[in-house]
CSV table of C-alpha atoms and ligand atoms in Angstrom, one decimal:
chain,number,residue,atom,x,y,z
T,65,UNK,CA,96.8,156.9,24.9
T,66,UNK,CA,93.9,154.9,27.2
T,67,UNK,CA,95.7,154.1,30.2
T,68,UNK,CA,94.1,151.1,33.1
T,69,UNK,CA,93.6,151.9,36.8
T,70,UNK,CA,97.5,150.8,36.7
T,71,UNK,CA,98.5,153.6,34.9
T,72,UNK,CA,99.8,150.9,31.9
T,73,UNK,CA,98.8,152.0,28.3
T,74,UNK,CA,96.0,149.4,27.0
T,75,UNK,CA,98.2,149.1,23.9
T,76,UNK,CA,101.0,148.0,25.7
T,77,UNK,CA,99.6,145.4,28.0
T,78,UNK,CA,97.9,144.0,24.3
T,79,UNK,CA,102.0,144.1,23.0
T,80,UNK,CA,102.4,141.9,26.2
T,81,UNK,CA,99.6,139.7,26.1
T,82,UNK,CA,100.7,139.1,22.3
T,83,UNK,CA,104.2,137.6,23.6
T,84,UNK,CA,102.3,135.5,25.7
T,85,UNK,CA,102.4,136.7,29.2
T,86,UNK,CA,98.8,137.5,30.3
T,87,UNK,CA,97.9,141.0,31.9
T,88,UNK,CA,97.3,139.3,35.7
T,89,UNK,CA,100.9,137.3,34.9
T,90,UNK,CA,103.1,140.5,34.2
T,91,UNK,CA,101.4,142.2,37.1
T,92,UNK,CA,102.4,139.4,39.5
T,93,UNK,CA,105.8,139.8,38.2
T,94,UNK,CA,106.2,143.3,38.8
T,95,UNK,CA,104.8,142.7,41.9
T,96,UNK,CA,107.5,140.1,43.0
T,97,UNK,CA,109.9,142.3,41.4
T,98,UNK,CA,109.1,145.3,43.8
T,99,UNK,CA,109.2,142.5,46.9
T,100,UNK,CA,112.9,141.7,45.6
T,101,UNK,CA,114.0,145.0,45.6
T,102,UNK,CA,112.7,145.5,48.8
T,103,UNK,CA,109.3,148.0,47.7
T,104,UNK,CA,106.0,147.6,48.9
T,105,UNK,CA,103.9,145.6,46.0
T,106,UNK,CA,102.3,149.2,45.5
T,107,UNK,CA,105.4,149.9,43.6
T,108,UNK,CA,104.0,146.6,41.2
T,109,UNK,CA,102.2,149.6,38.5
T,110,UNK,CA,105.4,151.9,38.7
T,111,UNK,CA,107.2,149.2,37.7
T,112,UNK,CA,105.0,148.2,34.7
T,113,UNK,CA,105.4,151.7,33.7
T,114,UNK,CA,109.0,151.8,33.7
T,115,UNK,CA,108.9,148.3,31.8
T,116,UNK,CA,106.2,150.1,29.4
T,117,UNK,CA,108.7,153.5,29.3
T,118,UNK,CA,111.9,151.2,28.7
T,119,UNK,CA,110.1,149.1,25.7
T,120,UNK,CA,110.4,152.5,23.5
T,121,UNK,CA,114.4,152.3,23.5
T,122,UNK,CA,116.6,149.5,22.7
T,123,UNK,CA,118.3,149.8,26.7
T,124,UNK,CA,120.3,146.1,26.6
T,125,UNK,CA,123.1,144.8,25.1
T,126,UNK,CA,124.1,141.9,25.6
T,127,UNK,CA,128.2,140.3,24.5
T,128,UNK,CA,129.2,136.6,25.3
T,129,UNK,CA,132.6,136.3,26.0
T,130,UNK,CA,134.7,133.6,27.0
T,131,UNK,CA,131.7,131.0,28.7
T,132,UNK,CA,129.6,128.3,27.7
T,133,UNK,CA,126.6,130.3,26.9
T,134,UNK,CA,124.8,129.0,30.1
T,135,UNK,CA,123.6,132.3,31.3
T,136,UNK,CA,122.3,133.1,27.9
T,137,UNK,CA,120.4,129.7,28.4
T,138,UNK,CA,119.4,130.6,31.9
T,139,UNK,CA,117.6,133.7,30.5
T,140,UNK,CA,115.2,132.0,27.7
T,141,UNK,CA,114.5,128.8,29.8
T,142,UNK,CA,113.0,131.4,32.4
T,143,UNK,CA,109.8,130.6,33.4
T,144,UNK,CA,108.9,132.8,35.9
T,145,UNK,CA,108.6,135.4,34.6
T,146,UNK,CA,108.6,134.4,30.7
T,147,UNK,CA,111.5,136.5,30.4
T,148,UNK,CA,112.1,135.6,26.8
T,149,UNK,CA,109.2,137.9,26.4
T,150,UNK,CA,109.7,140.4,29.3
T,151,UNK,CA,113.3,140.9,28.6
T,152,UNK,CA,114.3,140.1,24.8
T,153,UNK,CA,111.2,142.1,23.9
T,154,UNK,CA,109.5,144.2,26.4
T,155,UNK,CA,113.2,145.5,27.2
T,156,UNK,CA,114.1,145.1,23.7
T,157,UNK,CA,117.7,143.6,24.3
T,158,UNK,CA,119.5,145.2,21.0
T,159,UNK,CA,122.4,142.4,20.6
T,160,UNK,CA,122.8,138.7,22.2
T,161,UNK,CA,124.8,136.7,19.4
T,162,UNK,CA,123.4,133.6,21.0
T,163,UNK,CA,120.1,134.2,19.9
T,164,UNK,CA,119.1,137.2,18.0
T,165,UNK,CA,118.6,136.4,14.0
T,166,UNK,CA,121.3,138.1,12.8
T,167,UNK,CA,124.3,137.2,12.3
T,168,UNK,CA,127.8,138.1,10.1
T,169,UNK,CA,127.9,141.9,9.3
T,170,UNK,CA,124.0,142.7,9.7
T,171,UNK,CA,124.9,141.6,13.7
T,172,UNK,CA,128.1,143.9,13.3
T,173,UNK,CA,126.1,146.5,11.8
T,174,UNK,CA,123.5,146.2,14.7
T,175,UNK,CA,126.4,146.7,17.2
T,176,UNK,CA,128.2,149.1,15.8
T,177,UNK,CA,124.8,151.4,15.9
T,178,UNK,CA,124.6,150.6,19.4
T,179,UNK,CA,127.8,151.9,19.9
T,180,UNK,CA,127.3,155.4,17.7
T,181,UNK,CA,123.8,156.3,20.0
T,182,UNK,CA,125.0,154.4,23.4
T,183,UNK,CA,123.4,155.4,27.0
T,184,UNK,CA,122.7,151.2,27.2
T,185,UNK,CA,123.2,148.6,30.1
T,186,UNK,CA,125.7,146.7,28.5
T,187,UNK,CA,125.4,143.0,30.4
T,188,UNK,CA,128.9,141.2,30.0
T,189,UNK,CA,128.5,137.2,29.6
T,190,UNK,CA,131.3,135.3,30.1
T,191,UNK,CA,135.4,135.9,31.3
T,192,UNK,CA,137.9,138.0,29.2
T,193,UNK,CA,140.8,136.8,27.5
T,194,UNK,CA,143.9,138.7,27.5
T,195,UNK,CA,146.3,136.6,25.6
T,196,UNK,CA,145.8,137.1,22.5
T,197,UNK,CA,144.4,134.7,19.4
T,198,UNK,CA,142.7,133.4,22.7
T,199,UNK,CA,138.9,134.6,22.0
T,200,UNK,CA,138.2,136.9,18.9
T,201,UNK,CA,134.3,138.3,17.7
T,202,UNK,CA,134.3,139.6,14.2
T,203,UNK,CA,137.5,139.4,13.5
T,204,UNK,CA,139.0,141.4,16.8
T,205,UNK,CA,140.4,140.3,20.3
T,206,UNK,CA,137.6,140.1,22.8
T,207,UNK,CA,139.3,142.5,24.9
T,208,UNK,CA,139.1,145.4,22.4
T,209,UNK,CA,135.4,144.3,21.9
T,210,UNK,CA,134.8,144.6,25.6
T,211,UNK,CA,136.4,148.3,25.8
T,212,UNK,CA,134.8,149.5,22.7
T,213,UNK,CA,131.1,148.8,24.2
T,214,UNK,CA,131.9,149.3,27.9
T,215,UNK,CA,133.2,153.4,26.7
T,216,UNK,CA,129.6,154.4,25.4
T,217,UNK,CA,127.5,152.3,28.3
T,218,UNK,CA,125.7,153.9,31.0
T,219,UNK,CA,126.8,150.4,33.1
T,220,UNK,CA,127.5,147.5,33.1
T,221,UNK,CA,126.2,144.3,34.8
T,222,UNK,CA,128.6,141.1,34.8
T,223,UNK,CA,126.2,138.3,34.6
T,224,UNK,CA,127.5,135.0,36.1
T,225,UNK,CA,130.8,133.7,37.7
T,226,UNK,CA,132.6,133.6,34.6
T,227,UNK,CA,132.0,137.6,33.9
T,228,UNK,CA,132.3,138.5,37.8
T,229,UNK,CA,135.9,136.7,38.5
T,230,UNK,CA,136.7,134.8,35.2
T,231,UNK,CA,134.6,131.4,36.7
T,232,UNK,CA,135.3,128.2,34.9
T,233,UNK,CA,137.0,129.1,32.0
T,234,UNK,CA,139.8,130.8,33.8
T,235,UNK,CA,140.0,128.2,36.8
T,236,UNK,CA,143.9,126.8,36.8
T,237,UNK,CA,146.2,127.0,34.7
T,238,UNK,CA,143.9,129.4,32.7
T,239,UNK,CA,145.8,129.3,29.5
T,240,UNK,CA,143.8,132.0,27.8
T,241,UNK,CA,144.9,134.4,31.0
T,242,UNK,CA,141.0,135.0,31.1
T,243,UNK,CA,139.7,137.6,33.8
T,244,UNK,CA,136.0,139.1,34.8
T,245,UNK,CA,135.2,142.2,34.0
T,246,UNK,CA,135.9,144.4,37.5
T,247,UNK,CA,139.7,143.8,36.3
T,248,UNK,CA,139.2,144.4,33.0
T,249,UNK,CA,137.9,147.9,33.3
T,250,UNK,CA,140.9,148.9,36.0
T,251,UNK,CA,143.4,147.3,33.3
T,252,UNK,CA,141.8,149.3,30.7
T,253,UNK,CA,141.7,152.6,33.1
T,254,UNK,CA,137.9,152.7,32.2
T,255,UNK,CA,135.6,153.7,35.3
T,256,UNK,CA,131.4,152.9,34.8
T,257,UNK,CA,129.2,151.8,37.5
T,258,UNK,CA,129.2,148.1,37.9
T,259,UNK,CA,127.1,145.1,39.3
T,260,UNK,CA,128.6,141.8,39.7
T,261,UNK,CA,126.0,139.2,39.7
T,262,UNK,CA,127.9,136.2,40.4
T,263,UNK,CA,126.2,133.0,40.6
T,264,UNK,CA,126.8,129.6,37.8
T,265,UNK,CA,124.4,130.2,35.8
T,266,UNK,CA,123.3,133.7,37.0
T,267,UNK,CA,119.7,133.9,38.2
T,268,UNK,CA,117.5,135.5,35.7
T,269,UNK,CA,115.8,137.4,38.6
T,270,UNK,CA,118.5,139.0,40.2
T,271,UNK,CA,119.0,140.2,36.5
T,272,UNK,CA,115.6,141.8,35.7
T,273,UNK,CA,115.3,142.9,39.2
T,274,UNK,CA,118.5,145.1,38.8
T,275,UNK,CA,117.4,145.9,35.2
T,276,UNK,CA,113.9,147.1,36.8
T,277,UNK,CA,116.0,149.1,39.6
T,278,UNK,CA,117.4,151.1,36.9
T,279,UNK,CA,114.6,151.9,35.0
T,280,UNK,CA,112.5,152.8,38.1
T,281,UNK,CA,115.2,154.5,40.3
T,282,UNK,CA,117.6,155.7,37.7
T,283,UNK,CA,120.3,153.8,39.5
T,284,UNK,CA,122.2,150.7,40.3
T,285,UNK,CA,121.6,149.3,43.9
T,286,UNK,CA,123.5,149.2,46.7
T,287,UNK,CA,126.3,146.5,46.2
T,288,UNK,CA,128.6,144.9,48.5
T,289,UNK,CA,132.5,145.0,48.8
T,290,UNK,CA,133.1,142.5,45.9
T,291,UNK,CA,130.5,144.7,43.9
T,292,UNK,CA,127.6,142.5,44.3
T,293,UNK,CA,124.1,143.7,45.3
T,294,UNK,CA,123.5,143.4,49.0
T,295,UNK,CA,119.6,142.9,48.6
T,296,UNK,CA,120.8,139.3,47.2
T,297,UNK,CA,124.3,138.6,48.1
T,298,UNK,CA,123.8,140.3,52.3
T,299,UNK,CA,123.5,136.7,53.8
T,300,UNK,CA,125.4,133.5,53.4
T,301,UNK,CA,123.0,130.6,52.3
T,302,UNK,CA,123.5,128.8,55.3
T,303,UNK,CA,121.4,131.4,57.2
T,304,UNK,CA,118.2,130.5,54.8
T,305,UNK,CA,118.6,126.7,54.1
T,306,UNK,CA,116.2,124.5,54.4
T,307,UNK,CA,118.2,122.1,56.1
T,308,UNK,CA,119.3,124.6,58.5
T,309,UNK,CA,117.5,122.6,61.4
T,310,UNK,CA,119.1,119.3,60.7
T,311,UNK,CA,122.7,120.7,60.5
T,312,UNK,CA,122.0,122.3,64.3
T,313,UNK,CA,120.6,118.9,65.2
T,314,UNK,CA,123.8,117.7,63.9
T,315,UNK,CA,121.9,115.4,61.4
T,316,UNK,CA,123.9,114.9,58.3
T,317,UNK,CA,124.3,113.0,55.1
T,318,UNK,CA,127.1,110.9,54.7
T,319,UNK,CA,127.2,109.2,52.1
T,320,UNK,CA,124.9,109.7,49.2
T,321,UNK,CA,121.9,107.1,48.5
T,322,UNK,CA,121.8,106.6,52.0
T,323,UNK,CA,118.5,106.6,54.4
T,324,UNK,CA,119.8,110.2,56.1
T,325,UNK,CA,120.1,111.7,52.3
T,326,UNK,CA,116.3,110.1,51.2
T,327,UNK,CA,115.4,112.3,55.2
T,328,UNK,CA,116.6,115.7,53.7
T,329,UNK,CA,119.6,116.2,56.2
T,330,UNK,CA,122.0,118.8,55.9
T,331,UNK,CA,124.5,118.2,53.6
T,332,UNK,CA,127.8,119.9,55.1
T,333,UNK,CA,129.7,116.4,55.2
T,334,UNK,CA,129.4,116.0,51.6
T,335,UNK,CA,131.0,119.2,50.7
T,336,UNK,CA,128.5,122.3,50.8
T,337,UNK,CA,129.7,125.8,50.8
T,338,UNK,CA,126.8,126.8,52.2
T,339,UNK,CA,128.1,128.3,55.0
T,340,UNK,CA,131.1,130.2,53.3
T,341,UNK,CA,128.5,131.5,50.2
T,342,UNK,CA,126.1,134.6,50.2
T,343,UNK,CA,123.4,134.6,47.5
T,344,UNK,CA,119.9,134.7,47.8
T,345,UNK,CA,119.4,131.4,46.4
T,346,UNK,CA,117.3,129.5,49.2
T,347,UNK,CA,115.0,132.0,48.9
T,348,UNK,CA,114.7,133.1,45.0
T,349,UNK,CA,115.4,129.3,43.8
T,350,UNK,CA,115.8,129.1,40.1
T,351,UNK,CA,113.0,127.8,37.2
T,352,UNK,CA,110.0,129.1,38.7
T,353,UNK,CA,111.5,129.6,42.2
T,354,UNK,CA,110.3,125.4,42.0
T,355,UNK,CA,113.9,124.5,43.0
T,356,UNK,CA,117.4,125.1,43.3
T,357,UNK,CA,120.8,123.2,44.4
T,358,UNK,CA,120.8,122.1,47.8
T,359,UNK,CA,117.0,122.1,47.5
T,360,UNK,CA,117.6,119.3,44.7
T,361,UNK,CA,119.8,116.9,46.9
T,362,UNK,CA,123.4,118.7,45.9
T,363,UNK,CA,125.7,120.8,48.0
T,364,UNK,CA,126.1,124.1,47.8
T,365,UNK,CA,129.8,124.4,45.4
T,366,UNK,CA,129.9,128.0,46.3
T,367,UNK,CA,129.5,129.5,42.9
T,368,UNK,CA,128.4,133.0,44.2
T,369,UNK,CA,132.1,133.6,45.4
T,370,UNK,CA,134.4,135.4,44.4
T,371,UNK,CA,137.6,133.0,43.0
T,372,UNK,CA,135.1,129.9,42.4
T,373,UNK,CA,135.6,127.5,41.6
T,374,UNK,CA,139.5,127.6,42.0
T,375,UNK,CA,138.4,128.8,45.5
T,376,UNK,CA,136.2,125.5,46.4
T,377,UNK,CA,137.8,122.6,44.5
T,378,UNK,CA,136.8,119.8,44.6
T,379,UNK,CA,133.0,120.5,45.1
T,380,UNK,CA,132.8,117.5,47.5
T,381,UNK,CA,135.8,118.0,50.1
T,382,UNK,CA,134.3,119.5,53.3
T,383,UNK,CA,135.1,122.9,54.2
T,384,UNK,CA,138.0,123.2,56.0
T,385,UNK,CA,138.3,123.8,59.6
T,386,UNK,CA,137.3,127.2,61.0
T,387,UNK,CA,138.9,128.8,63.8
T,388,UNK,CA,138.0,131.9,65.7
T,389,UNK,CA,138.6,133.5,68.6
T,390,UNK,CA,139.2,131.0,71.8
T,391,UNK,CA,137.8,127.8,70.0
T,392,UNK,CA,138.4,125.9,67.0
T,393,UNK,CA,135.6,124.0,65.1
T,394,UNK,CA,136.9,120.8,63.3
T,395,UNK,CA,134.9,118.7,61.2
T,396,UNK,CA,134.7,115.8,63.6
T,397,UNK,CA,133.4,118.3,66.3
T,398,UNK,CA,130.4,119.7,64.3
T,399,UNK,CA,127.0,118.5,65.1
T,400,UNK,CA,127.3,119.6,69.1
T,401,UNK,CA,129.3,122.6,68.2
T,402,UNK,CA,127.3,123.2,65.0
T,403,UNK,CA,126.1,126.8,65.7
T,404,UNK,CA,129.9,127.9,66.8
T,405,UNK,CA,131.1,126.0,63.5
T,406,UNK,CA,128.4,128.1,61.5
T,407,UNK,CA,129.3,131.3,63.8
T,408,UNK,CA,133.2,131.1,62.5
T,409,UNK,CA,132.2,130.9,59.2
T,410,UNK,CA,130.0,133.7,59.0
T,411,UNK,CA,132.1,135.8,61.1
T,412,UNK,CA,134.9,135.2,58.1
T,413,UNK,CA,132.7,137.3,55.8
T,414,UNK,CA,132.0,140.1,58.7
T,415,UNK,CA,128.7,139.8,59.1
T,416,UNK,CA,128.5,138.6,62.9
T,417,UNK,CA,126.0,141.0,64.0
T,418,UNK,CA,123.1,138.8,62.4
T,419,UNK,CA,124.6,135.5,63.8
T,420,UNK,CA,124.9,136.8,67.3
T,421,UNK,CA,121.2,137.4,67.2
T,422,UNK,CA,120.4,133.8,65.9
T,423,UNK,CA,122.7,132.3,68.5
T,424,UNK,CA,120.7,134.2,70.8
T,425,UNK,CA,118.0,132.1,69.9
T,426,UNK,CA,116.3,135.4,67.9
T,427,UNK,CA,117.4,134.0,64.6
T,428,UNK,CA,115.3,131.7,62.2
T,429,UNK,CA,116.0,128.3,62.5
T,430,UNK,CA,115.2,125.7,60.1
T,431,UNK,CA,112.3,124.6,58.1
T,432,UNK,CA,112.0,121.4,58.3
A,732,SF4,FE1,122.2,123.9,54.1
A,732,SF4,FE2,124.7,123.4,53.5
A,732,SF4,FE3,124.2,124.8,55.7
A,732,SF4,FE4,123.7,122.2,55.6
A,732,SF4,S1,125.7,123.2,55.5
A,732,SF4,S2,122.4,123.8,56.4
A,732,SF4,S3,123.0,121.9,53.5
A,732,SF4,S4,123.7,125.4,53.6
């Protein structure tokens, strides 16, 4: 089959082109892709290849559980890249009941099939009930759903907050006794590979990248203690705000509609859980990497943690006071004692070495 200087079959970047994602488009995505895994951009054709390679082979399904779809939404609203087309077709995801055309016993049918030739990335949407008459598909608990297609994946990847840790639906008093999928599987004595991609709703890019790491590496990457990967979840989003400089000038907002929220300033008065929250966020954003929370004027409610949003209730209390070692940082003291303030908390999640060098003045600073 006539291949391009990229080593991509002409007939597949035509299949591409057909779903509306131009040849220089998809190129630049596999090129951004590479840069979020951490490759040099001259991985960009290896990944269209494994792209090309995975579109033979139906490698994704996809099962909502208990959640308000919002993932699911999060994944066709994608702009960047149009990963309605990369994903649902180039990857050829095999099931979503959100949106795939069948539905009753064709949809059933498709699953059960899955099942019979397995070796798929099963992605998990949503928390687990495991009370029963609490959450059924077809007819059977949700649970027995979940173990029946996590047996014959090759892994699994928990896509947003209420997958990871249960999220939302299983805040308090969770009634349907709801839980994410790491506990599922050690309830269910099942052991597969797993990525937690935490995050409310998850970013579509962290998705595909990890999907992409697969194909190209024939593996998941390297994830952190709570399971998720470190190339997204290594620093807390404090570290990469773009307020950063205001809250070390000790600039804040304090009341919303006022003059210092209309100047950008940082919003760690008004409740953000910036500081106690790793995700890549500042720096992927979400719908076209155009924007994302804090970006948009709201704090940070911490939904990349583990235990949100039980965790972080209510969204607009501020953090709590943060001691370490010979000081103690209160929230009337931050502004002068910012950086100590931002020190403890990062030192919470282990991860001082990178502080100490910012305090050292090595570090990044703001933006703005
Ligand atoms: Fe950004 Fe929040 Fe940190 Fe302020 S406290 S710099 S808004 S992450």
């Amino acid at each position: 089959m006539a291949e391009n200087d990229d080593g991509i079959t002409r007939q597949f970047l035509d299949a591409v082109e057909f779903r509306g994602v131009n040849r220089r488009d998809f190129l630049k995505y596999c090129g951004a892709t590479a840069a979020l895994l951490g490759l040099s951009e001259l991985y960009a054709p290896k990944i269209a290849a494994a792209i090309e390679e995975a579109s033979k082979r139906p490698p994704v399904v996809w099962i909502n559980f208990a959640s308000d779809s919002g993932c699911t939404e999060a994944l066709i609203k994608a702009t960047y890249p149009n990963a309605a087309d990369l994903v649902l077709d180039v990857l050829s995801l095999d099931y979503n009941e959100t949106i795939m055309a069948a539905a009753g016993k064709q949809a059933e049918e498709i699953l059960t099939n899955s099942r019979k030739e397995g070796g798929y990335i099963l992605v998990v949407e949503g928390g687990i009930p495991t009370r029963k008459g609490f959450g059924m598909i077809g007819g059977k608990e949700m649970m027995d759903v979940f173990k029946e297609q996590a047996v014959p994946a090759v892994a699994i990847l928990a896509v947003g907050s209420c997958a990871t840790c249960g999220g939302v639906p299983a805040a308090a008093p969770n009634p349907a006794q709801i839980i994410g999928v790491s506990q599922a599987l050690t309830k269910l004595g099942i052991n597969k590979p797993l990525v937690n991609l935490d995050l409310c709703p998850v970013n579509v890019e962290f998705l595909t990248a990890v999907i992409v790491n697969y194909l190209l590496l024939g593996k998941l990457p390297e994830v952190d203690s709570v399971g998720r990967p470190k190339m997204f979840y290594g620093q807390p989003i404090h570290q990469n705000c773009e307020r950063r400089s205001h809250f070390d000038g000790g600039r804040f907002v304090e009341k919303f509609g006022s003059k210092e929220e209309s100047l950008g300033y940082c919003l760690f008065k008004m409740g953000c859980k910036g500081p106690m929250t790793y995700s890549a966020c500042p720096k992927v954003r979400y719908n076209n990497r155009v924007s994302w929370c804090i970006g948009a004027g709201g704090p940070c409610i911490g939904c990349a943690e583990p235990g949100w949003p039980d965790k972080f209730a209510g969204f607009y209390n501020r953090l709590p006071d943060v001691k370490m070692a010979g000081y103690q940082a209160t929230t009337e003291k931050i502004g002068a004692a910012a950086a100590i303030v931002t020190a403890a908390g990062i030192a919470v999640h282990a991860l001082g070495s990178a502080v100490s060098g910012r305090l050292k003045g090595k570090d990044e600073g703001g933006e703005k």
